[in-house]
């Protein structure tokens, strides 16, 4: 079946540090890949997505590239801010189907 | 637009009690979903409704029922609550079309925190 594996957190960084959160997946067919972010006390919101191999999704300084050869979709940001502190979820939908399979989430804590 | 709204925000139940979680969206989306979020488990799909009048089981449907009341509303019912159903419940919606092929964004509500004693 489909599955998503994320690095465990929390990831603790100082402001302006470089961020990488690893995500790998197992899926049949041609999945679409997503990163969702959950700020404290809120629901999830889409951060970025990529729908085919070699696509790069980007938003708010975050980016991730769909790597089919390594089945990965790692999230990166060059310079994190305190306001980026949140839980980040990697997820996929199997081609043609809309139901999301989520990773367990990675908490990011950014200190001033 | 309010987006996706959920009621109640918080609820405490005793084992064996029943309750219905309400969800509504004002984005005219076809598809709606119910997830539960547990520590260290990510989000898991309970039920979904691809379109008005249809519902399907997700990964963890046992102990739950759903109703797609109309295009806007999708409710989740716990007939006899158990402590294992203590969780945060999220409703989501998306605009799936024949060409979107699983690429569409899901929009989430703020969640309902449920404690079953």
CSV table of C-alpha atoms in Angstrom, one decimal, chain A residues 27-77:
chain,number,residue,atom,x,y,z
A,27,UNK,CA,3.2,4.3,-3.8
A,28,UNK,CA,1.8,2.5,-6.8
A,29,UNK,CA,1.1,4.4,-9.9
A,30,UNK,CA,2.1,8.1,-10.2
A,31,UNK,CA,1.3,9.9,-7.0
A,32,UNK,CA,1.0,13.6,-6.5
A,33,UNK,CA,3.0,14.9,-3.5
A,34,UNK,CA,2.2,17.5,-1.0
A,35,UNK,CA,3.5,19.4,2.0
A,36,UNK,CA,0.9,20.6,4.5
A,37,UNK,CA,1.7,22.8,7.5
A,38,UNK,CA,-0.2,23.0,10.8
A,39,UNK,CA,0.3,26.0,13.0
A,40,UNK,CA,-0.4,25.7,16.7
A,41,UNK,CA,-4.1,25.3,17.4
A,42,UNK,CA,-5.1,25.3,13.7
A,43,UNK,CA,-6.1,23.0,10.9
A,44,UNK,CA,-3.7,22.0,8.1
A,45,UNK,CA,-3.1,24.2,5.1
A,46,UNK,CA,-1.3,23.4,1.9
A,47,UNK,CA,2.2,24.7,1.7
A,48,UNK,CA,3.3,23.3,-1.7
A,49,UNK,CA,2.7,20.5,-4.1
A,50,UNK,CA,4.2,18.7,-7.1
A,51,UNK,CA,2.2,16.5,-9.4
A,52,UNK,CA,4.9,14.8,-11.6
A,53,UNK,CA,8.5,13.7,-11.5
A,54,UNK,CA,11.1,16.5,-11.5
A,55,UNK,CA,8.4,19.1,-10.6
A,56,UNK,CA,9.5,21.6,-8.0
A,57,UNK,CA,6.8,23.0,-5.7
A,58,UNK,CA,7.5,26.3,-3.9
A,59,UNK,CA,5.8,28.8,-1.6
A,60,UNK,CA,6.8,31.3,1.1
A,61,UNK,CA,10.5,30.5,0.6
A,62,UNK,CA,9.9,26.7,1.0
A,63,UNK,CA,10.6,24.3,-1.9
A,64,UNK,CA,10.6,20.6,-2.6
A,65,UNK,CA,11.4,18.6,-5.7
A,66,UNK,CA,9.6,15.4,-6.7
A,67,UNK,CA,12.4,12.8,-7.2
A,68,UNK,CA,10.9,9.6,-8.6
A,69,UNK,CA,14.3,7.9,-8.8
A,70,UNK,CA,14.8,8.2,-5.0
A,71,UNK,CA,11.0,8.3,-4.2
A,72,UNK,CA,11.6,11.5,-2.2
A,73,UNK,CA,10.1,14.9,-1.7
A,74,UNK,CA,12.3,16.7,0.8
A,75,UNK,CA,11.3,20.1,2.1
A,76,UNK,CA,13.9,22.9,2.2
A,77,UNK,CA,14.1,26.5,3.2
